[in-house]
C-alpha cells in the first residue's frame, strides 16, 4: 500500500473516530437529562403549544440541560380531565388547562368560572395574580397531587354555533357542549341551552354529526381546534374569563432540588408572560382569519345575556355559601382598579 493510500486511510479513520466521539458525547448529554412529559389538548399551531415550547427551552437553559421537557399536544396522551388524573399519579409531569378543569379536584375553583366576573385582560391578570381568595385555593392543590406554577392565557369564552345566536332566545332547544364544570353548565342552562358534557377532543366531530349545535371557548381555542369550520357562527359574548393555570405533578416537584424548583418557577412565569402577550395580540387577526375562511363573527347586545345568567350567582351561593360574595367583591375591586375603556 502506498504512502498516500496509508495517509488517506488514516484520515478516514480519524474522521470516523471523531464522528463516533461526537455522537457518543451527544448521546451521553441526552442520556444524562431527565425527561419530563408535558401534555395538553391544544393543536400544534396554537398558543399553548407555542408557550409550552418557550417553557421547555427555558427549563433546559435554567437547569443547564439537566431536564428535557417533551411536549405532547392535541390530547396525544390524555384529554384535560385525564391529564390532571395523570398528574396526580405521576404519569405525566406538566399540563395546562382551564381553571374549571381543576375544579373536579377542588370544587371551589368553580367560582372562577362565574359569568362576567371581569371584562378585560388587565382585570383578569390582576385577579389571577393577586386575589387572596384564589391564591389560598391554589395553596390547597399540592395536597391534591399537583400545584400551580403560573397562569397562561386563553382569553374570554365565546360561542361557535351552527345557527345564529343573537340572544338567549336563540338557545332554546339547542344543545351546547360543555366540559365537566358545574358553573359553565349552569351558565349555559341559564341562557337556555341543553348541555352535553364531552371531552374537547370529541367536539369537532360531535358538531359535524349534529350531536351538539355548538360549543363555547376562547377565540384562540376556537381557531386552533378549527371549530369555526363546523360551527361557523362566532358570537363574541365573552361570558367567562378562562385562563390556563400551568400545573406540575407534586411527585415531580418534590424530586427537584431547591435550585431547580426556582428555575422551573422562573421558566413558568416567563412562559406565562409570553402566553398572555401572544393571545391578547392575536385575537383580531385570528377573527379575521376565520372570517376569511367563511365564519360569521358577531358582537351581540350583552345585556340580555347578563340578565339571563343572573340566577347563576344565587345558585352558586346555595352550594358555595359566602365564598361567592367574597369572589364577587374581589372582582368588583379589580374592575374599579382597571376600568374598561
CSV table of C-alpha atoms in Angstrom, one decimal:
chain,number,residue,atom,x,y,z
A,1,UNK,CA,0.0,0.0,0.0
A,2,UNK,CA,1.4,3.4,-1.0
A,3,UNK,CA,2.1,6.2,1.5
A,4,UNK,CA,-0.7,8.3,0.0
A,5,UNK,CA,-3.1,5.4,0.5
A,6,UNK,CA,-2.0,5.0,4.1
A,7,UNK,CA,-2.5,8.7,4.7
A,8,UNK,CA,-6.0,8.6,3.2
A,9,UNK,CA,-6.8,5.5,5.3
A,10,UNK,CA,-5.5,7.2,8.5
A,11,UNK,CA,-7.5,10.4,7.7
A,12,UNK,CA,-10.7,8.4,7.2
A,13,UNK,CA,-10.2,6.5,10.4
A,14,UNK,CA,-9.6,9.8,12.3
A,15,UNK,CA,-12.8,11.3,10.8
A,16,UNK,CA,-14.8,8.2,11.7
A,17,UNK,CA,-13.4,8.3,15.2
A,18,UNK,CA,-14.2,12.0,15.6
A,19,UNK,CA,-17.8,11.4,14.4
A,20,UNK,CA,-18.2,8.5,16.8
A,21,UNK,CA,-16.9,10.5,19.7
A,22,UNK,CA,-19.2,13.4,18.9
A,23,UNK,CA,-22.2,11.0,18.7
A,24,UNK,CA,-21.2,9.4,21.9
A,25,UNK,CA,-20.8,12.8,23.6
A,26,UNK,CA,-24.3,13.9,22.4
A,27,UNK,CA,-25.8,10.6,23.5
A,28,UNK,CA,-24.2,11.0,26.9
A,29,UNK,CA,-25.6,14.5,27.3
A,30,UNK,CA,-29.1,13.4,26.2
A,31,UNK,CA,-28.9,10.3,28.4
A,32,UNK,CA,-28.0,12.4,31.4
A,33,UNK,CA,-31.0,14.7,31.0
A,34,UNK,CA,-34.1,13.8,32.9
A,35,UNK,CA,-37.1,13.7,30.5
A,36,UNK,CA,-40.4,15.2,31.7
A,37,UNK,CA,-43.7,14.9,29.9
A,38,UNK,CA,-45.9,17.9,29.2
A,39,UNK,CA,-49.5,17.0,28.0
A,40,UNK,CA,-52.1,19.5,26.6
A,41,UNK,CA,-55.0,19.4,24.3
A,42,UNK,CA,-54.2,22.4,22.0
A,43,UNK,CA,-53.2,21.8,18.4
A,44,UNK,CA,-49.5,22.2,17.4
A,45,UNK,CA,-50.3,25.6,15.9
A,46,UNK,CA,-52.0,27.0,19.0
A,47,UNK,CA,-50.8,29.4,21.7
A,48,UNK,CA,-50.5,26.7,24.3
A,49,UNK,CA,-48.0,24.8,22.2
A,50,UNK,CA,-46.1,28.0,21.5
A,51,UNK,CA,-45.9,28.8,25.2
A,52,UNK,CA,-45.0,25.2,26.1
A,53,UNK,CA,-42.1,25.3,23.7
A,54,UNK,CA,-40.9,28.5,25.4
A,55,UNK,CA,-41.3,26.9,28.8
A,56,UNK,CA,-39.4,23.8,27.7
A,57,UNK,CA,-36.5,25.8,26.3
A,58,UNK,CA,-36.2,27.9,29.4
A,59,UNK,CA,-36.3,25.0,31.7
A,60,UNK,CA,-33.5,23.4,29.7
A,61,UNK,CA,-31.5,26.6,29.9
A,62,UNK,CA,-32.1,27.4,33.5
A,63,UNK,CA,-31.2,23.8,34.7
A,64,UNK,CA,-28.1,23.6,32.5
A,65,UNK,CA,-29.7,20.8,30.4
A,66,UNK,CA,-30.5,18.6,33.3
A,67,UNK,CA,-34.1,18.4,32.3
A,68,UNK,CA,-35.7,17.9,28.9
A,69,UNK,CA,-39.4,18.6,28.6
A,70,UNK,CA,-41.1,16.6,25.8
A,71,UNK,CA,-44.4,18.1,24.7
A,72,UNK,CA,-47.4,16.0,23.7
A,73,UNK,CA,-50.1,18.3,22.1
A,74,UNK,CA,-53.6,17.7,20.8
A,75,UNK,CA,-54.5,15.2,23.6
A,76,UNK,CA,-52.0,12.6,22.4
A,77,UNK,CA,-51.5,11.4,26.0
A,78,UNK,CA,-54.8,12.4,27.6
A,79,UNK,CA,-57.8,14.8,27.4
A,80,UNK,CA,-57.9,17.5,30.0
A,81,UNK,CA,-59.6,15.6,32.9
A,82,UNK,CA,-57.4,12.5,32.3
A,83,UNK,CA,-54.2,14.7,32.2
A,84,UNK,CA,-55.0,16.0,35.6
A,85,UNK,CA,-55.5,12.5,36.9
A,86,UNK,CA,-52.2,11.5,35.4
A,87,UNK,CA,-50.6,14.4,37.2
A,88,UNK,CA,-51.8,13.0,40.5
A,89,UNK,CA,-50.5,9.6,39.6
A,90,UNK,CA,-47.2,10.9,38.3
A,91,UNK,CA,-47.8,9.5,34.8
A,92,UNK,CA,-47.1,13.0,33.3
A,93,UNK,CA,-45.2,15.9,34.8
A,94,UNK,CA,-47.0,19.1,33.4
A,95,UNK,CA,-50.3,20.1,32.0
A,96,UNK,CA,-52.0,23.4,31.2
A,97,UNK,CA,-55.8,23.7,31.1
A,98,UNK,CA,-58.7,25.9,32.1
A,99,UNK,CA,-59.1,26.6,35.9
A,100,UNK,CA,-62.5,24.9,35.8
A,101,UNK,CA,-61.0,21.6,34.8
A,102,UNK,CA,-59.1,21.5,38.1
A,103,UNK,CA,-62.4,22.1,40.0
A,104,UNK,CA,-63.2,18.4,39.8
A,105,UNK,CA,-60.5,18.1,42.5
A,106,UNK,CA,-61.2,21.4,44.3
A,107,UNK,CA,-64.8,22.4,43.7
A,108,UNK,CA,-64.4,25.9,45.0
A,109,UNK,CA,-62.4,26.7,41.8
A,110,UNK,CA,-65.7,26.6,40.0
A,111,UNK,CA,-66.2,30.1,41.3
A,112,UNK,CA,-63.6,31.4,38.9
A,113,UNK,CA,-65.9,30.5,36.1
A,114,UNK,CA,-68.8,32.6,37.3
A,115,UNK,CA,-70.2,34.6,34.3
A,116,UNK,CA,-69.0,38.2,33.6
A,117,UNK,CA,-66.6,38.4,36.6
A,118,UNK,CA,-64.1,40.6,34.7
A,119,UNK,CA,-64.3,42.5,31.4
A,120,UNK,CA,-60.6,43.0,30.3
A,121,UNK,CA,-57.3,41.1,30.2
A,122,UNK,CA,-55.8,43.5,32.8
A,123,UNK,CA,-58.6,42.8,35.2
A,124,UNK,CA,-58.3,39.1,34.7
A,125,UNK,CA,-54.5,39.1,35.1
A,126,UNK,CA,-54.7,41.1,38.3
A,127,UNK,CA,-57.4,38.8,39.8
A,128,UNK,CA,-55.4,35.6,39.0
A,129,UNK,CA,-52.1,37.1,40.2
A,130,UNK,CA,-53.3,38.9,43.3
A,131,UNK,CA,-56.6,37.6,44.5
A,132,UNK,CA,-56.2,36.5,48.2
A,133,UNK,CA,-59.1,34.1,47.8
A,134,UNK,CA,-57.7,32.4,44.7
A,135,UNK,CA,-54.2,32.2,46.0
A,136,UNK,CA,-55.5,30.4,49.0
A,137,UNK,CA,-57.3,27.9,46.8
A,138,UNK,CA,-54.1,27.3,44.8
A,139,UNK,CA,-52.3,26.7,48.0
A,140,UNK,CA,-54.6,23.7,48.6
A,141,UNK,CA,-53.7,22.0,45.4
A,142,UNK,CA,-50.5,20.3,46.4
A,143,UNK,CA,-52.5,18.1,48.7
A,144,UNK,CA,-54.5,17.0,45.7
A,145,UNK,CA,-51.3,15.9,43.8
A,146,UNK,CA,-50.4,18.9,41.7
A,147,UNK,CA,-49.5,22.6,42.1
A,148,UNK,CA,-49.9,25.8,40.0
A,149,UNK,CA,-46.7,27.3,38.7
A,150,UNK,CA,-48.1,30.2,36.7
A,151,UNK,CA,-51.2,31.2,34.8
A,152,UNK,CA,-51.2,31.2,31.0
A,153,UNK,CA,-53.7,32.8,28.7
A,154,UNK,CA,-56.6,31.6,26.7
A,155,UNK,CA,-58.9,34.6,26.8
A,156,UNK,CA,-62.6,35.1,27.1
A,157,UNK,CA,-65.1,32.3,26.3
A,158,UNK,CA,-67.5,32.9,23.4
A,159,UNK,CA,-69.7,30.8,21.2
A,160,UNK,CA,-69.4,28.9,17.9
A,161,UNK,CA,-72.8,27.6,16.8
A,162,UNK,CA,-74.3,26.0,13.7
A,163,UNK,CA,-77.1,28.7,13.9
A,164,UNK,CA,-77.0,32.4,14.5
A,165,UNK,CA,-77.1,33.3,18.2
A,166,UNK,CA,-78.3,36.9,18.6
A,167,UNK,CA,-79.9,36.5,22.0
A,168,UNK,CA,-80.7,33.8,24.7
A,169,UNK,CA,-84.0,33.2,22.8
A,170,UNK,CA,-82.0,31.5,20.0
A,171,UNK,CA,-80.6,29.0,22.5
A,172,UNK,CA,-84.0,27.4,23.2
A,173,UNK,CA,-84.0,23.7,22.3
A,174,UNK,CA,-80.3,23.8,21.2
A,175,UNK,CA,-77.6,21.5,22.5
A,176,UNK,CA,-74.4,23.0,23.8
A,177,UNK,CA,-71.2,21.1,24.5
A,178,UNK,CA,-69.7,21.8,27.9
A,179,UNK,CA,-66.7,20.4,29.8
A,180,UNK,CA,-67.2,18.9,33.2
A,181,UNK,CA,-67.7,22.1,35.2
A,182,UNK,CA,-70.9,23.0,37.1
A,183,UNK,CA,-70.6,26.7,36.7
A,184,UNK,CA,-70.2,26.6,33.0
A,185,UNK,CA,-73.1,24.1,32.8
A,186,UNK,CA,-75.3,26.3,35.0
A,187,UNK,CA,-74.5,29.4,32.8
A,188,UNK,CA,-75.3,27.6,29.6
A,189,UNK,CA,-78.6,26.3,31.0
A,190,UNK,CA,-79.5,29.7,32.3
A,191,UNK,CA,-79.0,31.1,28.8
A,192,UNK,CA,-81.4,28.4,27.5
A,193,UNK,CA,-79.2,25.6,26.2
A,194,UNK,CA,-79.4,21.9,26.8
A,195,UNK,CA,-76.0,20.8,27.9
A,196,UNK,CA,-73.9,17.8,26.8
A,197,UNK,CA,-70.7,17.0,28.6
A,198,UNK,CA,-67.8,15.7,26.5
A,199,UNK,CA,-64.1,16.0,26.1
A,200,UNK,CA,-62.8,18.8,23.9
A,201,UNK,CA,-61.1,16.2,21.7
A,202,UNK,CA,-64.6,14.9,20.7
A,203,UNK,CA,-66.2,18.2,20.0
A,204,UNK,CA,-65.4,18.8,16.3
A,205,UNK,CA,-66.9,15.5,15.2
A,206,UNK,CA,-69.9,15.9,17.5
A,207,UNK,CA,-70.8,19.2,15.9
A,208,UNK,CA,-70.2,17.8,12.5
A,209,UNK,CA,-72.6,14.9,13.2
A,210,UNK,CA,-75.2,17.1,14.8
A,211,UNK,CA,-74.8,15.6,18.3
A,212,UNK,CA,-74.5,19.2,19.6
A,213,UNK,CA,-75.2,22.6,18.0
A,214,UNK,CA,-72.1,24.3,19.2
A,215,UNK,CA,-69.5,24.9,21.9
A,216,UNK,CA,-68.0,27.8,23.8
A,217,UNK,CA,-64.3,28.5,24.2
A,218,UNK,CA,-61.9,31.4,23.8
A,219,UNK,CA,-61.1,32.7,20.3
A,220,UNK,CA,-57.6,31.2,20.4
A,221,UNK,CA,-59.1,27.7,21.1
A,222,UNK,CA,-61.8,28.1,18.5
A,223,UNK,CA,-59.2,28.9,15.9
A,224,UNK,CA,-56.7,26.3,17.0
A,225,UNK,CA,-59.2,23.5,17.1
A,226,UNK,CA,-61.0,24.8,13.9
A,227,UNK,CA,-64.4,24.7,15.5
A,228,UNK,CA,-65.5,27.5,13.1
A,229,UNK,CA,-65.4,25.1,10.2
A,230,UNK,CA,-68.3,23.1,11.6
A,231,UNK,CA,-70.0,25.8,13.6
A,232,UNK,CA,-69.4,28.9,11.6
A,233,UNK,CA,-71.4,31.4,13.7
A,234,UNK,CA,-69.0,33.0,16.2
A,235,UNK,CA,-70.8,35.1,18.8
A,236,UNK,CA,-68.5,37.2,21.0
A,237,UNK,CA,-70.3,37.2,24.3
A,238,UNK,CA,-67.1,36.9,26.3
A,239,UNK,CA,-69.2,35.4,29.1
A,240,UNK,CA,-66.4,33.9,31.1
A,241,UNK,CA,-62.7,34.8,31.5
A,242,UNK,CA,-60.9,31.5,31.0
A,243,UNK,CA,-57.1,31.5,31.6
A,244,UNK,CA,-55.0,28.4,31.9
A,245,UNK,CA,-53.0,27.5,35.1
A,246,UNK,CA,-49.9,25.6,34.3
A,247,UNK,CA,-49.5,22.8,36.8
A,248,UNK,CA,-46.8,20.3,37.8
A,249,UNK,CA,-47.2,16.9,39.4
A,250,UNK,CA,-46.4,17.1,43.1
A,251,UNK,CA,-44.5,13.9,42.8
A,252,UNK,CA,-42.3,15.5,40.2
A,253,UNK,CA,-42.0,18.8,42.1
A,254,UNK,CA,-40.7,17.0,45.2
A,255,UNK,CA,-37.9,15.4,43.2
A,256,UNK,CA,-36.5,18.8,42.2
A,257,UNK,CA,-33.7,20.5,44.2
A,258,UNK,CA,-34.4,23.9,45.6
A,259,UNK,CA,-32.4,25.5,42.8
A,260,UNK,CA,-34.3,23.5,40.1
A,261,UNK,CA,-37.6,24.5,41.7
A,262,UNK,CA,-36.6,28.1,41.3
A,263,UNK,CA,-35.5,27.5,37.7
A,264,UNK,CA,-38.8,25.9,36.8
A,265,UNK,CA,-40.8,28.6,38.5
A,266,UNK,CA,-38.8,31.3,36.6
A,267,UNK,CA,-39.4,29.4,33.3
A,268,UNK,CA,-43.1,29.1,34.1
A,269,UNK,CA,-43.5,32.8,34.8
A,270,UNK,CA,-41.7,33.9,31.7
A,271,UNK,CA,-43.8,31.5,29.6
A,272,UNK,CA,-46.9,32.9,31.2
A,273,UNK,CA,-45.9,36.5,30.1
A,274,UNK,CA,-45.2,35.2,26.6
A,275,UNK,CA,-48.6,33.4,26.6
A,276,UNK,CA,-50.5,36.5,27.8
A,277,UNK,CA,-49.0,38.8,25.2
A,278,UNK,CA,-49.4,36.3,22.4
A,279,UNK,CA,-53.1,35.6,23.0
A,280,UNK,CA,-54.1,39.2,23.6
A,281,UNK,CA,-52.3,40.4,20.5
A,282,UNK,CA,-53.6,37.6,18.3
A,283,UNK,CA,-57.4,37.8,18.8
A,284,UNK,CA,-58.2,40.3,16.0
A,285,UNK,CA,-56.0,38.6,13.4
A,286,UNK,CA,-57.5,35.2,14.4
A,287,UNK,CA,-61.0,36.5,13.9
A,288,UNK,CA,-60.0,37.9,10.5
A,289,UNK,CA,-58.6,34.6,9.5
A,290,UNK,CA,-61.7,32.7,10.5
A,291,UNK,CA,-63.9,35.3,8.7
A,292,UNK,CA,-61.8,34.8,5.6
A,293,UNK,CA,-62.4,31.1,5.9
A,294,UNK,CA,-66.2,31.7,5.9
A,295,UNK,CA,-67.1,32.2,9.5
A,296,UNK,CA,-69.5,34.9,10.6
A,297,UNK,CA,-68.4,37.0,13.6
A,298,UNK,CA,-71.0,39.0,15.6
A,299,UNK,CA,-71.0,41.1,18.8
A,300,UNK,CA,-74.5,40.7,20.3
A,301,UNK,CA,-76.1,43.0,22.7
A,302,UNK,CA,-74.7,41.7,26.0
A,303,UNK,CA,-77.5,42.9,28.3
A,304,UNK,CA,-79.9,40.0,27.6
A,305,UNK,CA,-77.1,37.5,28.2
A,306,UNK,CA,-76.2,39.2,31.5
A,307,UNK,CA,-79.8,39.2,32.6
A,308,UNK,CA,-80.2,35.5,31.7
A,309,UNK,CA,-77.3,34.4,33.8
A,310,UNK,CA,-78.2,36.5,36.9
A,311,UNK,CA,-79.7,33.4,38.7
A,312,UNK,CA,-76.4,31.6,38.4
A,313,UNK,CA,-75.0,33.7,41.3
A,314,UNK,CA,-77.8,32.6,43.7
A,315,UNK,CA,-77.4,29.0,42.6
A,316,UNK,CA,-73.7,29.2,43.4
A,317,UNK,CA,-74.5,30.7,46.8
A,318,UNK,CA,-76.6,27.7,47.5
A,319,UNK,CA,-73.6,25.4,47.0
A,320,UNK,CA,-70.6,27.6,48.0
A,321,UNK,CA,-72.0,30.0,50.5
A,322,UNK,CA,-70.2,33.2,51.5
A,323,UNK,CA,-67.3,32.4,49.1
A,324,UNK,CA,-69.4,33.6,46.2
A,325,UNK,CA,-69.7,37.1,47.6
A,326,UNK,CA,-66.0,37.1,48.5
A,327,UNK,CA,-65.1,36.4,45.0
A,328,UNK,CA,-67.6,38.9,43.6
A,329,UNK,CA,-66.3,41.6,45.9
A,330,UNK,CA,-62.7,41.0,44.8
A,331,UNK,CA,-63.7,41.1,41.2
A,332,UNK,CA,-65.6,44.3,41.7
A,333,UNK,CA,-62.5,45.9,43.2
A,334,UNK,CA,-60.4,44.7,40.3
A,335,UNK,CA,-62.8,46.2,37.8
A,336,UNK,CA,-62.5,49.6,39.7
A,337,UNK,CA,-58.7,49.3,39.7
A,338,UNK,CA,-58.6,48.6,35.9
A,339,UNK,CA,-61.7,50.2,34.4
A,340,UNK,CA,-62.7,49.0,30.9
A,341,UNK,CA,-62.5,51.6,28.2
